[in-house]
């Protein structure tokens, strides 16, 4: 899928790439999506959090790969031919952070008006609810919108990208 082929959003609309995990549809800001890749084996990193499956070499850049099912505490499934890695890129603290997330399958691209986005219900804040940007109904189903910057730069993930940057600089 080439994200440059998508229609331009209107006015206060923002485009989201959606994907499926555990029969739920999640969305991320399409401007944070660098590319979508098929699943490929990773290189394990000692002492990395369980949900970091390893790293891949993406055209000279070492990119950590996060299993989003593990990160969110969802049941683990075997990767299939439709399992994909969504490479996300954000600027945080004046640094570019790149991370891949493993998802069950890519679903669609939606243009969503910001006025249609609802706040998630008030729940106990934990490390998983902090990633929620909001909820929106699309085509009679609920889509969970994720805050990509929080997802990528959460405190436990912060050390790995810094380490990854130093690895790519020494190559």
GROMACS .gro file of C-alpha atoms in nm:
model
  171
    1UNK     CA    1   0.000   0.000   0.000
    2UNK     CA    2   0.139   0.338  -0.093
    3UNK     CA    3   0.024   0.605   0.151
    4UNK     CA    4   0.086   0.875  -0.110
    5UNK     CA    5  -0.205   0.740  -0.318
    6UNK     CA    6  -0.464   0.833  -0.052
    7UNK     CA    7  -0.717   1.112  -0.105
    8UNK     CA    8  -0.648   1.446   0.059
    9UNK     CA    9  -0.854   1.500   0.374
   10UNK     CA   10  -1.099   1.792   0.388
   11UNK     CA   11  -1.084   2.080   0.637
   12UNK     CA   12  -1.065   1.951   0.990
   13UNK     CA   13  -1.038   1.588   0.883
   14UNK     CA   14  -0.737   1.374   0.956
   15UNK     CA   15  -0.654   1.047   0.787
   16UNK     CA   16  -0.594   0.733   0.990
   17UNK     CA   17  -0.449   0.402   0.881
   18UNK     CA   18  -0.644   0.129   1.055
   19UNK     CA   19  -0.541  -0.223   1.141
   20UNK     CA   20  -0.691  -0.522   1.313
   21UNK     CA   21  -0.582  -0.683   1.639
   22UNK     CA   22  -0.793  -0.933   1.834
   23UNK     CA   23  -1.096  -0.852   1.614
   24UNK     CA   24  -1.080  -0.483   1.709
   25UNK     CA   25  -0.990  -0.203   1.469
   26UNK     CA   26  -0.721   0.046   1.572
   27UNK     CA   27  -0.614   0.361   1.392
   28UNK     CA   28  -0.294   0.564   1.378
   29UNK     CA   29  -0.235   0.905   1.221
   30UNK     CA   30  -0.136   0.829   0.865
   31UNK     CA   31   0.123   1.108   0.873
   32UNK     CA   32   0.319   0.897   1.126
   33UNK     CA   33   0.322   0.594   0.895
   34UNK     CA   34   0.650   0.560   0.710
   35UNK     CA   35   0.573   0.229   0.542
   36UNK     CA   36   0.399  -0.106   0.577
   37UNK     CA   37   0.602  -0.425   0.550
   38UNK     CA   38   0.532  -0.794   0.563
   39UNK     CA   39   0.648  -0.975   0.873
   40UNK     CA   40   1.014  -1.077   0.868
   41UNK     CA   41   1.228  -1.230   1.143
   42UNK     CA   42   1.401  -0.986   1.378
   43UNK     CA   43   1.731  -0.985   1.565
   44UNK     CA   44   1.670  -1.024   1.939
   45UNK     CA   45   1.815  -0.767   2.177
   46UNK     CA   46   1.915  -0.893   2.526
   47UNK     CA   47   1.719  -0.745   2.818
   48UNK     CA   48   1.469  -0.569   2.591
   49UNK     CA   49   1.109  -0.564   2.716
   50UNK     CA   50   0.909  -0.876   2.619
   51UNK     CA   51   0.696  -0.679   2.373
   52UNK     CA   52   1.004  -0.567   2.178
   53UNK     CA   53   1.046  -0.859   1.942
   54UNK     CA   54   1.387  -0.743   1.823
   55UNK     CA   55   1.522  -0.510   1.561
   56UNK     CA   56   1.539  -0.500   1.182
   57UNK     CA   57   1.779  -0.320   0.954
   58UNK     CA   58   1.565  -0.086   0.746
   59UNK     CA   59   1.791   0.047   0.472
   60UNK     CA   60   2.071   0.115   0.720
   61UNK     CA   61   1.855   0.226   1.012
   62UNK     CA   62   1.811  -0.014   1.302
   63UNK     CA   63   1.441  -0.016   1.390
   64UNK     CA   64   1.297  -0.176   1.705
   65UNK     CA   65   0.988  -0.388   1.642
   66UNK     CA   66   0.710  -0.388   1.902
   67UNK     CA   67   0.450  -0.665   1.920
   68UNK     CA   68   0.142  -0.453   1.988
   69UNK     CA   69  -0.056  -0.755   2.110
   70UNK     CA   70   0.202  -0.816   2.383
   71UNK     CA   71   0.222  -0.445   2.464
   72UNK     CA   72  -0.154  -0.427   2.513
   73UNK     CA   73  -0.178  -0.757   2.700
   74UNK     CA   74  -0.387  -0.924   2.427
   75UNK     CA   75  -0.373  -1.299   2.366
   76UNK     CA   76  -0.068  -1.400   2.165
   77UNK     CA   77  -0.127  -1.554   1.820
   78UNK     CA   78   0.108  -1.702   1.566
   79UNK     CA   79   0.209  -1.467   1.289
   80UNK     CA   80   0.033  -1.539   0.960
   81UNK     CA   81   0.083  -1.435   0.597
   82UNK     CA   82  -0.133  -1.125   0.664
   83UNK     CA   83   0.069  -1.018   0.970
   84UNK     CA   84   0.234  -0.687   0.892
   85UNK     CA   85   0.476  -0.443   1.046
   86UNK     CA   86   0.370  -0.078   1.036
   87UNK     CA   87   0.677   0.144   1.053
   88UNK     CA   88   0.594   0.460   1.248
   89UNK     CA   89   0.800   0.777   1.272
   90UNK     CA   90   0.749   1.071   1.508
   91UNK     CA   91   0.949   1.368   1.626
   92UNK     CA   92   0.975   1.373   2.005
   93UNK     CA   93   1.202   1.598   2.210
   94UNK     CA   94   1.363   1.719   1.885
   95UNK     CA   95   1.462   1.360   1.801
   96UNK     CA   96   1.321   1.141   1.528
   97UNK     CA   97   1.193   0.812   1.668
   98UNK     CA   98   1.119   0.519   1.440
   99UNK     CA   99   0.955   0.198   1.553
  100UNK     CA  100   0.773  -0.087   1.386
  101UNK     CA  101   0.455  -0.232   1.534
  102UNK     CA  102   0.340  -0.585   1.453
  103UNK     CA  103  -0.034  -0.599   1.385
  104UNK     CA  104  -0.265  -0.879   1.269
  105UNK     CA  105  -0.359  -0.713   0.938
  106UNK     CA  106  -0.396  -0.370   0.781
  107UNK     CA  107  -0.760  -0.274   0.738
  108UNK     CA  108  -0.834   0.062   0.573
  109UNK     CA  109  -0.768   0.435   0.560
  110UNK     CA  110  -1.039   0.665   0.698
  111UNK     CA  111  -1.075   1.042   0.686
  112UNK     CA  112  -1.211   1.134   1.027
  113UNK     CA  113  -1.337   1.474   1.141
  114UNK     CA  114  -1.180   1.567   1.472
  115UNK     CA  115  -1.525   1.669   1.600
  116UNK     CA  116  -1.634   1.304   1.562
  117UNK     CA  117  -1.355   1.173   1.787
  118UNK     CA  118  -1.479   1.092   2.138
  119UNK     CA  119  -1.269   1.074   2.448
  120UNK     CA  120  -1.215   0.724   2.582
  121UNK     CA  121  -1.420   0.641   2.891
  122UNK     CA  122  -1.271   0.747   3.222
  123UNK     CA  123  -1.081   0.441   3.337
  124UNK     CA  124  -0.788   0.393   3.563
  125UNK     CA  125  -0.488   0.535   3.381
  126UNK     CA  126  -0.230   0.269   3.323
  127UNK     CA  127   0.041   0.217   3.068
  128UNK     CA  128  -0.209   0.086   2.810
  129UNK     CA  129  -0.482   0.351   2.837
  130UNK     CA  130  -0.224   0.631   2.800
  131UNK     CA  131  -0.189   0.535   2.434
  132UNK     CA  132  -0.555   0.606   2.355
  133UNK     CA  133  -0.620   0.923   2.159
  134UNK     CA  134  -0.993   0.862   2.128
  135UNK     CA  135  -1.273   0.653   1.986
  136UNK     CA  136  -1.471   0.709   1.668
  137UNK     CA  137  -1.759   0.530   1.497
  138UNK     CA  138  -1.694   0.447   1.133
  139UNK     CA  139  -1.934   0.243   0.921
  140UNK     CA  140  -2.122   0.126   1.234
  141UNK     CA  141  -1.811  -0.001   1.410
  142UNK     CA  142  -1.587   0.148   1.677
  143UNK     CA  143  -1.229   0.239   1.588
  144UNK     CA  144  -0.975   0.291   1.866
  145UNK     CA  145  -0.739   0.576   1.778
  146UNK     CA  146  -0.387   0.549   1.920
  147UNK     CA  147  -0.153   0.829   2.019
  148UNK     CA  148   0.154   0.728   1.819
  149UNK     CA  149   0.394   0.966   1.996
  150UNK     CA  150   0.301   0.826   2.339
  151UNK     CA  151   0.317   0.472   2.209
  152UNK     CA  152   0.666   0.516   2.066
  153UNK     CA  153   0.818   0.731   2.338
  154UNK     CA  154   0.674   0.567   2.650
  155UNK     CA  155   0.933   0.544   2.924
  156UNK     CA  156   1.020   0.176   2.879
  157UNK     CA  157   1.065   0.208   2.504
  158UNK     CA  158   1.278   0.519   2.521
  159UNK     CA  159   1.606   0.343   2.590
  160UNK     CA  160   1.590   0.105   2.296
  161UNK     CA  161   1.556   0.366   2.018
  162UNK     CA  162   1.845   0.564   2.167
  163UNK     CA  163   2.054   0.249   2.167
  164UNK     CA  164   1.936   0.171   1.813
  165UNK     CA  165   2.042   0.515   1.693
  166UNK     CA  166   2.391   0.461   1.828
  167UNK     CA  167   2.414   0.122   1.656
  168UNK     CA  168   2.320   0.269   1.319
  169UNK     CA  169   2.578   0.545   1.360
  170UNK     CA  170   2.859   0.294   1.410
  171UNK     CA  171   2.780   0.092   1.098
   0.00000   0.00000   0.00000
